[in-house]
Amino acid sequence: MPRFRNIVILTGAGLSAESGLSTFRDPNGLWAKYDWREVATPQGFAKNPTMVHDFYNMRRRAHATIKPNAAHIALATLEARHPNVTVVTQNVDALHEAAGTRNLIHMHGEALKVFCRQCDARHTWVDDLSVETPCPACRETGAMRPDVVWFGEMPYHMERIGQLLGRCDLFISIGTSGNVYPAAGFVAVAREAGAHTVELNLEPSSGATLFAEAIYGPATEIVPAYVERILRDTVSA
Ligand code: OAD
């Protein structure tokens, strides 16, 4: 394996599955139980904000018990031992941070944050949210929403992600089905930049043929093994 100088890692729900969080598109995933149009669009929120708050309250509450798994920890170890690693996550959970990853971009927002549509203030939030909750900054009621990106909204930090992809020489996609853009298009951008591209997933994703290398299996097994390989060949070589 060549020495890699700039590593970008894209993560998705499969990374957190073995921590006990549901993925979206697996047979028992969230989108088998909930209609994404109702709980993950601005239109759904306008129509039934209580239903949307309940959905995110449930996901926020899960943070009281979940813990990072061996794959999250391996990625934090990689960052600690390699000078240029950025994790771009589609996950709204806080498991990368809990594992120790610092160079982290939450492109789909964060379950433990909320923002006020009235004054734009953002707040860290662990409790339930409702249409009655006043904004701690402006006191407006009914304007608070989860700080997550819904379908039809622009993911966060796209300019910075584009710059990172444009100069990476290793791109690793972990635990994502490759169904949701723009994240599903990152592999093509990284390839264009000349990066080695790797998919680590339970099964081939929708974009599997775009990757130069692929390893399939549970994230807690294949991610630590791949990180060990990078550290052995890239850092200590
Ligand atoms: P998906 O549910 O679409 O895909 C999860 C992927 O993880 C699948 O390819 C699974 O095979 C794989 N997987 C499941 N368990 C795994 C394990 N233990 N180890 C490794 N891989 C495993 O989730 P995402 O691709 O993250 O966006 O979904 C992308 C976006 O769609 C989400 O951020 C969310 C969702 O709708 C919004 O809500 C805007």
PDB file of C-alpha atoms and ligand atoms in Angstrom:
ATOM      1  CA  MET A   1       0.000   0.000   0.000  1.00  0.00           C
ATOM      2  CA  PRO A   2       1.465   3.422  -0.884  1.00  0.00           C
ATOM      3  CA  ARG A   3       1.929   6.132   1.739  1.00  0.00           C
ATOM      4  CA  PHE A   4      -1.193   8.243   1.926  1.00  0.00           C
ATOM      5  CA  ARG A   5      -0.906  11.889   2.847  1.00  0.00           C
ATOM      6  CA  ASN A   6      -4.516  13.119   2.854  1.00  0.00           C
ATOM      7  CA  ILE A   7      -7.228  10.755   3.945  1.00  0.00           C
ATOM      8  CA  VAL A   8     -10.961  11.476   3.750  1.00  0.00           C
ATOM      9  CA  ILE A   9     -13.375   9.003   5.323  1.00  0.00           C
ATOM     10  CA  LEU A  10     -17.115   9.100   4.614  1.00  0.00           C
ATOM     11  CA  THR A  11     -19.259   7.293   7.163  1.00  0.00           C
ATOM     12  CA  GLY A  12     -22.903   6.250   7.215  1.00  0.00           C
ATOM     13  CA  ALA A  13     -25.429   4.474   9.393  1.00  0.00           C
ATOM     14  CA  GLY A  14     -23.775   1.041   9.001  1.00  0.00           C
ATOM     15  CA  LEU A  15     -20.861   2.294  11.121  1.00  0.00           C
ATOM     16  CA  SER A  16     -23.141   2.821  14.120  1.00  0.00           C
ATOM     17  CA  ALA A  17     -25.304  -0.286  13.578  1.00  0.00           C
ATOM     18  CA  GLU A  18     -23.242  -2.409  15.956  1.00  0.00           C
ATOM     19  CA  SER A  19     -23.604   0.316  18.606  1.00  0.00           C
ATOM     20  CA  GLY A  20     -27.331  -0.439  18.502  1.00  0.00           C
ATOM     21  CA  LEU A  21     -28.590   2.325  16.199  1.00  0.00           C
ATOM     22  CA  SER A  22     -30.875   1.421  13.313  1.00  0.00           C
ATOM     23  CA  THR A  23     -29.744   2.040   9.766  1.00  0.00           C
ATOM     24  CA  PHE A  24     -32.223   3.515   7.278  1.00  0.00           C
ATOM     25  CA  ARG A  25     -32.580   1.146   4.335  1.00  0.00           C
ATOM     26  CA  ASP A  26     -31.916  -2.287   5.805  1.00  0.00           C
ATOM     27  CA  PRO A  27     -35.052  -4.488   6.166  1.00  0.00           C
ATOM     28  CA  ASN A  28     -35.485  -3.399   9.811  1.00  0.00           C
ATOM     29  CA  GLY A  29     -34.232   0.123   9.139  1.00  0.00           C
ATOM     30  CA  LEU A  30     -35.904   3.397  10.078  1.00  0.00           C
ATOM     31  CA  TRP A  31     -37.382   3.912   6.607  1.00  0.00           C
ATOM     32  CA  ALA A  32     -39.203   0.574   6.916  1.00  0.00           C
ATOM     33  CA  LYS A  33     -40.980   1.927  10.015  1.00  0.00           C
ATOM     34  CA  TYR A  34     -41.309   5.627   9.238  1.00  0.00           C
ATOM     35  CA  ASP A  35     -42.174   7.513   6.083  1.00  0.00           C
ATOM     36  CA  TRP A  36     -39.159   9.766   5.370  1.00  0.00           C
ATOM     37  CA  ARG A  37     -41.486  12.277   3.673  1.00  0.00           C
ATOM     38  CA  GLU A  38     -43.275  12.738   6.996  1.00  0.00           C
ATOM     39  CA  VAL A  39     -40.313  12.840   9.376  1.00  0.00           C
ATOM     40  CA  ALA A  40     -37.350  14.032   7.305  1.00  0.00           C
ATOM     41  CA  THR A  41     -38.542  16.853   5.045  1.00  0.00           C
ATOM     42  CA  PRO A  42     -39.350  20.545   5.697  1.00  0.00           C
ATOM     43  CA  GLN A  43     -42.834  19.823   4.319  1.00  0.00           C
ATOM     44  CA  GLY A  44     -43.366  17.000   6.823  1.00  0.00           C
ATOM     45  CA  PHE A  45     -42.294  19.311   9.656  1.00  0.00           C
ATOM     46  CA  ALA A  46     -44.653  22.064   8.481  1.00  0.00           C
ATOM     47  CA  LYS A  47     -47.514  19.569   8.295  1.00  0.00           C
ATOM     48  CA  ASN A  48     -46.974  17.741  11.593  1.00  0.00           C
ATOM     49  CA  PRO A  49     -44.194  19.203  13.762  1.00  0.00           C
ATOM     50  CA  THR A  50     -45.157  17.054  16.751  1.00  0.00           C
ATOM     51  CA  MET A  51     -44.622  13.844  14.782  1.00  0.00           C
ATOM     52  CA  VAL A  52     -41.215  15.091  13.615  1.00  0.00           C
ATOM     53  CA  HIS A  53     -40.209  16.161  17.140  1.00  0.00           C
ATOM     54  CA  ASP A  54     -41.242  12.727  18.452  1.00  0.00           C
ATOM     55  CA  PHE A  55     -39.036  11.023  15.832  1.00  0.00           C
ATOM     56  CA  TYR A  56     -35.970  13.085  16.748  1.00  0.00           C
ATOM     57  CA  ASN A  57     -36.729  12.936  20.488  1.00  0.00           C
ATOM     58  CA  MET A  58     -36.586   9.156  20.193  1.00  0.00           C
ATOM     59  CA  ARG A  59     -33.255   9.321  18.343  1.00  0.00           C
ATOM     60  CA  ARG A  60     -31.845  11.895  20.795  1.00  0.00           C
ATOM     61  CA  ARG A  61     -32.838   9.776  23.809  1.00  0.00           C
ATOM     62  CA  ALA A  62     -30.866   6.822  22.437  1.00  0.00           C
ATOM     63  CA  HIS A  63     -27.687   8.791  23.208  1.00  0.00           C
ATOM     64  CA  ALA A  64     -28.123   8.122  26.911  1.00  0.00           C
ATOM     65  CA  THR A  65     -27.155   4.471  26.405  1.00  0.00           C
ATOM     66  CA  ILE A  66     -25.237   4.032  23.135  1.00  0.00           C
ATOM     67  CA  LYS A  67     -21.461   3.784  23.004  1.00  0.00           C
ATOM     68  CA  PRO A  68     -18.918   3.970  20.200  1.00  0.00           C
ATOM     69  CA  ASN A  69     -17.926   0.587  18.810  1.00  0.00           C
ATOM     70  CA  ALA A  70     -14.561  -0.794  17.691  1.00  0.00           C
ATOM     71  CA  ALA A  71     -14.911   0.832  14.256  1.00  0.00           C
ATOM     72  CA  HIS A  72     -15.434   4.349  15.671  1.00  0.00           C
ATOM     73  CA  ILE A  73     -12.479   3.799  17.989  1.00  0.00           C
ATOM     74  CA  ALA A  74     -10.250   2.575  15.140  1.00  0.00           C
ATOM     75  CA  LEU A  75     -11.003   5.748  13.143  1.00  0.00           C
ATOM     76  CA  ALA A  76     -10.132   7.918  16.157  1.00  0.00           C
ATOM     77  CA  THR A  77      -6.868   5.979  16.512  1.00  0.00           C
ATOM     78  CA  LEU A  78      -6.093   6.592  12.840  1.00  0.00           C
ATOM     79  CA  GLU A  79      -6.586  10.329  13.325  1.00  0.00           C
ATOM     80  CA  ALA A  80      -4.362  10.303  16.408  1.00  0.00           C
ATOM     81  CA  ARG A  81      -1.520   8.584  14.519  1.00  0.00           C
ATOM     82  CA  HIS A  82      -1.808  10.166  11.057  1.00  0.00           C
ATOM     83  CA  PRO A  83      -1.459  13.921  10.413  1.00  0.00           C
ATOM     84  CA  ASN A  84      -4.221  14.380   7.819  1.00  0.00           C
ATOM     85  CA  VAL A  85      -7.418  12.468   8.401  1.00  0.00           C
ATOM     86  CA  THR A  86     -10.875  14.002   8.099  1.00  0.00           C
ATOM     87  CA  VAL A  87     -14.064  12.108   8.838  1.00  0.00           C
ATOM     88  CA  VAL A  88     -17.131  13.340   6.963  1.00  0.00           C
ATOM     89  CA  THR A  89     -20.167  11.708   8.498  1.00  0.00           C
ATOM     90  CA  GLN A  90     -23.755  11.465   7.335  1.00  0.00           C
ATOM     91  CA  ASN A  91     -24.612  10.225  10.821  1.00  0.00           C
ATOM     92  CA  VAL A  92     -26.333  12.601  13.206  1.00  0.00           C
ATOM     93  CA  ASP A  93     -25.272  10.563  16.252  1.00  0.00           C
ATOM     94  CA  ALA A  94     -22.358  11.685  18.433  1.00  0.00           C
ATOM     95  CA  LEU A  95     -20.398   8.424  18.392  1.00  0.00           C
ATOM     96  CA  HIS A  96     -17.378   9.692  16.430  1.00  0.00           C
ATOM     97  CA  GLU A  97     -16.877  12.444  19.025  1.00  0.00           C
ATOM     98  CA  ALA A  98     -17.376   9.976  21.855  1.00  0.00           C
ATOM     99  CA  ALA A  99     -14.643   7.780  20.360  1.00  0.00           C
ATOM    100  CA  GLY A 100     -12.237  10.737  20.224  1.00  0.00           C
ATOM    101  CA  THR A 101     -12.439  11.866  16.581  1.00  0.00           C
ATOM    102  CA  ARG A 102     -11.911  15.643  16.432  1.00  0.00           C
ATOM    103  CA  ASN A 103     -11.412  16.342  12.742  1.00  0.00           C
ATOM    104  CA  LEU A 104     -15.064  15.704  11.982  1.00  0.00           C
ATOM    105  CA  ILE A 105     -17.652  17.166   9.639  1.00  0.00           C
ATOM    106  CA  HIS A 106     -21.319  16.455  10.327  1.00  0.00           C
ATOM    107  CA  MET A 107     -22.694  16.977   6.825  1.00  0.00           C
ATOM    108  CA  HIS A 108     -26.263  15.985   7.822  1.00  0.00           C
ATOM    109  CA  GLY A 109     -26.244  17.889  11.135  1.00  0.00           C
ATOM    110  CA  GLU A 110     -26.391  16.569  14.692  1.00  0.00           C
ATOM    111  CA  ALA A 111     -29.154  14.936  16.726  1.00  0.00           C
ATOM    112  CA  LEU A 112     -27.849  16.619  19.882  1.00  0.00           C
ATOM    113  CA  LYS A 113     -28.197  20.111  18.444  1.00  0.00           C
ATOM    114  CA  VAL A 114     -31.240  22.260  17.696  1.00  0.00           C
ATOM    115  CA  PHE A 115     -31.694  25.631  16.118  1.00  0.00           C
ATOM    116  CA  CYS A 116     -34.233  28.417  16.242  1.00  0.00           C
ATOM    117  CA  ARG A 117     -35.770  29.398  12.905  1.00  0.00           C
ATOM    118  CA  GLN A 118     -36.610  32.785  14.397  1.00  0.00           C
ATOM    119  CA  CYS A 119     -33.155  33.959  15.516  1.00  0.00           C
ATOM    120  CA  ASP A 120     -30.871  31.240  13.995  1.00  0.00           C
ATOM    121  CA  ALA A 121     -29.276  30.497  17.403  1.00  0.00           C
ATOM    122  CA  ARG A 122     -27.942  26.947  17.733  1.00  0.00           C
ATOM    123  CA  HIS A 123     -28.017  25.061  21.010  1.00  0.00           C
ATOM    124  CA  THR A 124     -26.682  21.751  22.288  1.00  0.00           C
ATOM    125  CA  TRP A 125     -29.779  19.776  23.282  1.00  0.00           C
ATOM    126  CA  VAL A 126     -30.220  16.479  25.127  1.00  0.00           C
ATOM    127  CA  ASP A 127     -33.844  16.817  26.260  1.00  0.00           C
ATOM    128  CA  ASP A 128     -37.047  16.375  24.310  1.00  0.00           C
ATOM    129  CA  LEU A 129     -38.138  19.184  22.016  1.00  0.00           C
ATOM    130  CA  SER A 130     -41.742  20.195  21.307  1.00  0.00           C
ATOM    131  CA  VAL A 131     -43.720  22.929  19.596  1.00  0.00           C
ATOM    132  CA  GLU A 132     -43.986  24.502  23.075  1.00  0.00           C
ATOM    133  CA  THR A 133     -40.235  24.737  23.658  1.00  0.00           C
ATOM    134  CA  PRO A 134     -39.082  28.381  23.764  1.00  0.00           C
ATOM    135  CA  CYS A 135     -35.734  29.308  22.224  1.00  0.00           C
ATOM    136  CA  PRO A 136     -33.271  29.947  25.093  1.00  0.00           C
ATOM    137  CA  ALA A 137     -31.851  32.886  23.119  1.00  0.00           C
ATOM    138  CA  CYS A 138     -34.880  34.824  21.789  1.00  0.00           C
ATOM    139  CA  ARG A 139     -37.696  33.153  23.829  1.00  0.00           C
ATOM    140  CA  GLU A 140     -39.797  32.611  20.677  1.00  0.00           C
ATOM    141  CA  THR A 141     -42.054  29.549  20.960  1.00  0.00           C
ATOM    142  CA  GLY A 142     -42.664  27.143  18.082  1.00  0.00           C
ATOM    143  CA  ALA A 143     -39.528  28.043  16.102  1.00  0.00           C
ATOM    144  CA  MET A 144     -37.123  25.384  17.387  1.00  0.00           C
ATOM    145  CA  ARG A 145     -36.200  22.479  15.136  1.00  0.00           C
ATOM    146  CA  PRO A 146     -33.626  19.677  15.141  1.00  0.00           C
ATOM    147  CA  ASP A 147     -30.309  20.782  13.634  1.00  0.00           C
ATOM    148  CA  VAL A 148     -30.377  18.008  11.062  1.00  0.00           C
ATOM    149  CA  VAL A 149     -30.439  18.227   7.284  1.00  0.00           C
ATOM    150  CA  TRP A 150     -33.705  17.045   5.790  1.00  0.00           C
ATOM    151  CA  PHE A 151     -34.367  15.826   2.252  1.00  0.00           C
ATOM    152  CA  GLY A 152     -34.532  18.840  -0.018  1.00  0.00           C
ATOM    153  CA  GLU A 153     -32.102  20.849   2.157  1.00  0.00           C
ATOM    154  CA  MET A 154     -28.450  21.531   1.391  1.00  0.00           C
ATOM    155  CA  PRO A 155     -26.015  19.425   3.440  1.00  0.00           C
ATOM    156  CA  TYR A 156     -23.614  21.395   5.641  1.00  0.00           C
ATOM    157  CA  HIS A 157     -19.989  22.325   4.842  1.00  0.00           C
ATOM    158  CA  MET A 158     -20.122  21.289   1.171  1.00  0.00           C
ATOM    159  CA  GLU A 159     -17.446  23.769   0.102  1.00  0.00           C
ATOM    160  CA  ARG A 160     -14.961  22.479   2.661  1.00  0.00           C
ATOM    161  CA  ILE A 161     -15.784  18.858   1.801  1.00  0.00           C
ATOM    162  CA  GLY A 162     -15.210  19.600  -1.884  1.00  0.00           C
ATOM    163  CA  GLN A 163     -11.769  21.033  -1.103  1.00  0.00           C
ATOM    164  CA  LEU A 164     -10.825  18.027   1.014  1.00  0.00           C
ATOM    165  CA  LEU A 165     -11.970  15.554  -1.649  1.00  0.00           C
ATOM    166  CA  GLY A 166     -10.095  17.485  -4.323  1.00  0.00           C
ATOM    167  CA  ARG A 167      -6.778  16.938  -2.566  1.00  0.00           C
ATOM    168  CA  CYS A 168      -7.222  13.541  -0.918  1.00  0.00           C
ATOM    169  CA  ASP A 169      -5.174  10.551  -2.011  1.00  0.00           C
ATOM    170  CA  LEU A 170      -7.178   7.983  -0.030  1.00  0.00           C
ATOM    171  CA  PHE A 171     -10.968   8.008   0.178  1.00  0.00           C
ATOM    172  CA  ILE A 172     -12.705   5.406   2.331  1.00  0.00           C
ATOM    173  CA  SER A 173     -16.479   4.996   2.407  1.00  0.00           C
ATOM    174  CA  ILE A 174     -17.806   3.069   5.402  1.00  0.00           C
ATOM    175  CA  GLY A 175     -21.296   1.762   6.203  1.00  0.00           C
ATOM    176  CA  THR A 176     -23.285   3.715   3.653  1.00  0.00           C
ATOM    177  CA  SER A 177     -25.628   2.365   0.990  1.00  0.00           C
ATOM    178  CA  GLY A 178     -24.673   5.034  -1.560  1.00  0.00           C
ATOM    179  CA  ASN A 179     -28.271   6.073  -2.174  1.00  0.00           C
ATOM    180  CA  VAL A 180     -28.214   9.670  -0.981  1.00  0.00           C
ATOM    181  CA  TYR A 181     -26.506  12.493  -2.846  1.00  0.00           C
ATOM    182  CA  PRO A 182     -24.299  14.468  -2.604  1.00  0.00           C
ATOM    183  CA  ALA A 183     -22.477  11.952  -0.344  1.00  0.00           C
ATOM    184  CA  ALA A 184     -22.984   9.139  -2.871  1.00  0.00           C
ATOM    185  CA  GLY A 185     -21.068  11.234  -5.420  1.00  0.00           C
ATOM    186  CA  PHE A 186     -17.951  11.774  -3.261  1.00  0.00           C
ATOM    187  CA  VAL A 187     -16.236   8.629  -4.574  1.00  0.00           C
ATOM    188  CA  ALA A 188     -16.360  10.018  -8.129  1.00  0.00           C
ATOM    189  CA  VAL A 189     -14.866  13.341  -6.999  1.00  0.00           C
ATOM    190  CA  ALA A 190     -12.086  11.555  -5.106  1.00  0.00           C
ATOM    191  CA  ARG A 191     -11.327   9.342  -8.105  1.00  0.00           C
ATOM    192  CA  GLU A 192     -11.155  12.406 -10.309  1.00  0.00           C
ATOM    193  CA  ALA A 193      -8.586  13.827  -7.865  1.00  0.00           C
ATOM    194  CA  GLY A 194      -6.535  10.651  -8.310  1.00  0.00           C
ATOM    195  CA  ALA A 195      -7.307   9.116  -4.918  1.00  0.00           C
ATOM    196  CA  HIS A 196      -7.304   5.421  -4.108  1.00  0.00           C
ATOM    197  CA  THR A 197     -10.939   4.603  -3.277  1.00  0.00           C
ATOM    198  CA  VAL A 198     -12.100   1.946  -0.828  1.00  0.00           C
ATOM    199  CA  GLU A 199     -15.513   0.717   0.237  1.00  0.00           C
ATOM    200  CA  LEU A 200     -15.875  -0.955   3.651  1.00  0.00           C
ATOM    201  CA  ASN A 201     -19.449  -2.150   4.060  1.00  0.00           C
ATOM    202  CA  LEU A 202     -21.570  -5.128   4.983  1.00  0.00           C
ATOM    203  CA  GLU A 203     -22.494  -5.632   1.326  1.00  0.00           C
ATOM    204  CA  PRO A 204     -21.831  -3.911  -2.011  1.00  0.00           C
ATOM    205  CA  SER A 205     -23.394  -0.444  -2.035  1.00  0.00           C
ATOM    206  CA  SER A 206     -25.226   1.134  -4.976  1.00  0.00           C
ATOM    207  CA  GLY A 207     -21.952   2.691  -6.112  1.00  0.00           C
ATOM    208  CA  ALA A 208     -19.767  -0.355  -5.429  1.00  0.00           C
ATOM    209  CA  THR A 209     -18.314  -0.534  -8.936  1.00  0.00           C
ATOM    210  CA  LEU A 210     -16.840   2.960  -8.563  1.00  0.00           C
ATOM    211  CA  PHE A 211     -14.408   1.861  -5.843  1.00  0.00           C
ATOM    212  CA  ALA A 212     -10.942   0.530  -6.618  1.00  0.00           C
ATOM    213  CA  GLU A 213     -10.993  -1.730  -3.563  1.00  0.00           C
ATOM    214  CA  ALA A 214     -13.792  -3.186  -1.443  1.00  0.00           C
ATOM    215  CA  ILE A 215     -13.948  -5.240   1.724  1.00  0.00           C
ATOM    216  CA  TYR A 216     -17.261  -6.587   2.976  1.00  0.00           C
ATOM    217  CA  GLY A 217     -18.159  -7.549   6.528  1.00  0.00           C
ATOM    218  CA  PRO A 218     -19.273  -6.025   9.844  1.00  0.00           C
ATOM    219  CA  ALA A 219     -17.697  -2.620  10.480  1.00  0.00           C
ATOM    220  CA  THR A 220     -16.354  -3.657  13.908  1.00  0.00           C
ATOM    221  CA  GLU A 221     -14.197  -6.265  12.176  1.00  0.00           C
ATOM    222  CA  ILE A 222     -13.199  -4.788   8.837  1.00  0.00           C
ATOM    223  CA  VAL A 223     -12.591  -1.169   9.905  1.00  0.00           C
ATOM    224  CA  PRO A 224     -10.047  -1.913  12.679  1.00  0.00           C
ATOM    225  CA  ALA A 225      -8.275  -4.347  10.338  1.00  0.00           C
ATOM    226  CA  TYR A 226      -8.107  -1.784   7.516  1.00  0.00           C
ATOM    227  CA  VAL A 227      -6.926   0.981   9.854  1.00  0.00           C
ATOM    228  CA  GLU A 228      -4.198  -1.307  11.155  1.00  0.00           C
ATOM    229  CA  ARG A 229      -3.091  -1.886   7.558  1.00  0.00           C
ATOM    230  CA  ILE A 230      -2.937   1.844   6.821  1.00  0.00           C
ATOM    231  CA  LEU A 231      -1.004   2.564   9.997  1.00  0.00           C
ATOM    232  CA  ARG A 232       1.436  -0.266   9.366  1.00  0.00           C
ATOM    233  CA  ASP A 233       2.062   0.579   5.725  1.00  0.00           C
ATOM    234  CA  THR A 234       1.636   4.343   5.693  1.00  0.00           C
ATOM    235  CA  VAL A 235       2.781   5.677   9.034  1.00  0.00           C
ATOM    236  CA  SER A 236       5.516   3.333  10.146  1.00  0.00           C
ATOM    237  CA  ALA A 237       6.830   2.466   6.671  1.00  0.00           C
TER     238      ALA A 237
HETATM  239  P1  OAD B   1     -28.404   3.271   4.837  1.00  0.00           P
HETATM  240  O1  OAD B   1     -29.337   2.679   5.804  1.00  0.00           O
HETATM  241  O2  OAD B   1     -28.951   3.710   3.521  1.00  0.00           O
HETATM  242  O3  OAD B   1     -27.221   2.259   4.523  1.00  0.00           O
HETATM  243  C1  OAD B   1     -26.512   1.623   5.559  1.00  0.00           C
HETATM  244  C2  OAD B   1     -25.463   0.727   4.941  1.00  0.00           C
HETATM  245  O4  OAD B   1     -24.711   0.143   6.003  1.00  0.00           O
HETATM  246  C3  OAD B   1     -26.019  -0.438   4.108  1.00  0.00           C
HETATM  247  O5  OAD B   1     -25.312  -0.528   2.876  1.00  0.00           O
HETATM  248  C4  OAD B   1     -25.760  -1.661   4.990  1.00  0.00           C
HETATM  249  O6  OAD B   1     -25.477  -2.820   4.228  1.00  0.00           O
HETATM  250  C5  OAD B   1     -24.546  -1.232   5.763  1.00  0.00           C
HETATM  251  N1  OAD B   1     -24.420  -1.884   7.074  1.00  0.00           N
HETATM  252  C6  OAD B   1     -25.412  -2.298   7.917  1.00  0.00           C
HETATM  253  N2  OAD B   1     -24.897  -2.827   9.032  1.00  0.00           N
HETATM  254  C7  OAD B   1     -23.540  -2.758   8.906  1.00  0.00           C
HETATM  255  C8  OAD B   1     -22.447  -3.154   9.719  1.00  0.00           C
HETATM  256  N3  OAD B   1     -22.621  -3.734  10.915  1.00  0.00           N
HETATM  257  N4  OAD B   1     -21.195  -2.943   9.263  1.00  0.00           N
HETATM  258  C9  OAD B   1     -20.997  -2.353   8.052  1.00  0.00           C
HETATM  259  N5  OAD B   1     -21.986  -1.956   7.239  1.00  0.00           N
HETATM  260  C10 OAD B   1     -23.247  -2.151   7.653  1.00  0.00           C
HETATM  261  O7  OAD B   1     -27.677   4.494   5.593  1.00  0.00           O
HETATM  262  P2  OAD B   1     -26.840   5.691   4.967  1.00  0.00           P
HETATM  263  O8  OAD B   1     -26.166   5.291   3.713  1.00  0.00           O
HETATM  264  O9  OAD B   1     -26.008   6.249   6.065  1.00  0.00           O
HETATM  265  O10 OAD B   1     -30.209  11.106   5.612  1.00  0.00           O
HETATM  266  O11 OAD B   1     -27.999   6.717   4.639  1.00  0.00           O
HETATM  267  C11 OAD B   1     -27.650   7.959   4.096  1.00  0.00           C
HETATM  268  C12 OAD B   1     -28.670   8.984   4.503  1.00  0.00           C
HETATM  269  O12 OAD B   1     -29.968   8.507   4.191  1.00  0.00           O
HETATM  270  C13 OAD B   1     -28.754   9.249   5.999  1.00  0.00           C
HETATM  271  O13 OAD B   1     -27.788  10.172   6.459  1.00  0.00           O
HETATM  272  C14 OAD B   1     -30.136   9.775   6.167  1.00  0.00           C
HETATM  273  C15 OAD B   1     -30.853   8.754   5.327  1.00  0.00           C
HETATM  274  O14 OAD B   1     -32.072   9.101   4.822  1.00  0.00           O
HETATM  275  C16 OAD B   1     -31.192  11.942   5.973  1.00  0.00           C
HETATM  276  O15 OAD B   1     -32.017  11.654   6.819  1.00  0.00           O
HETATM  277  C17 OAD B   1     -31.171  13.241   5.260  1.00  0.00           C
END
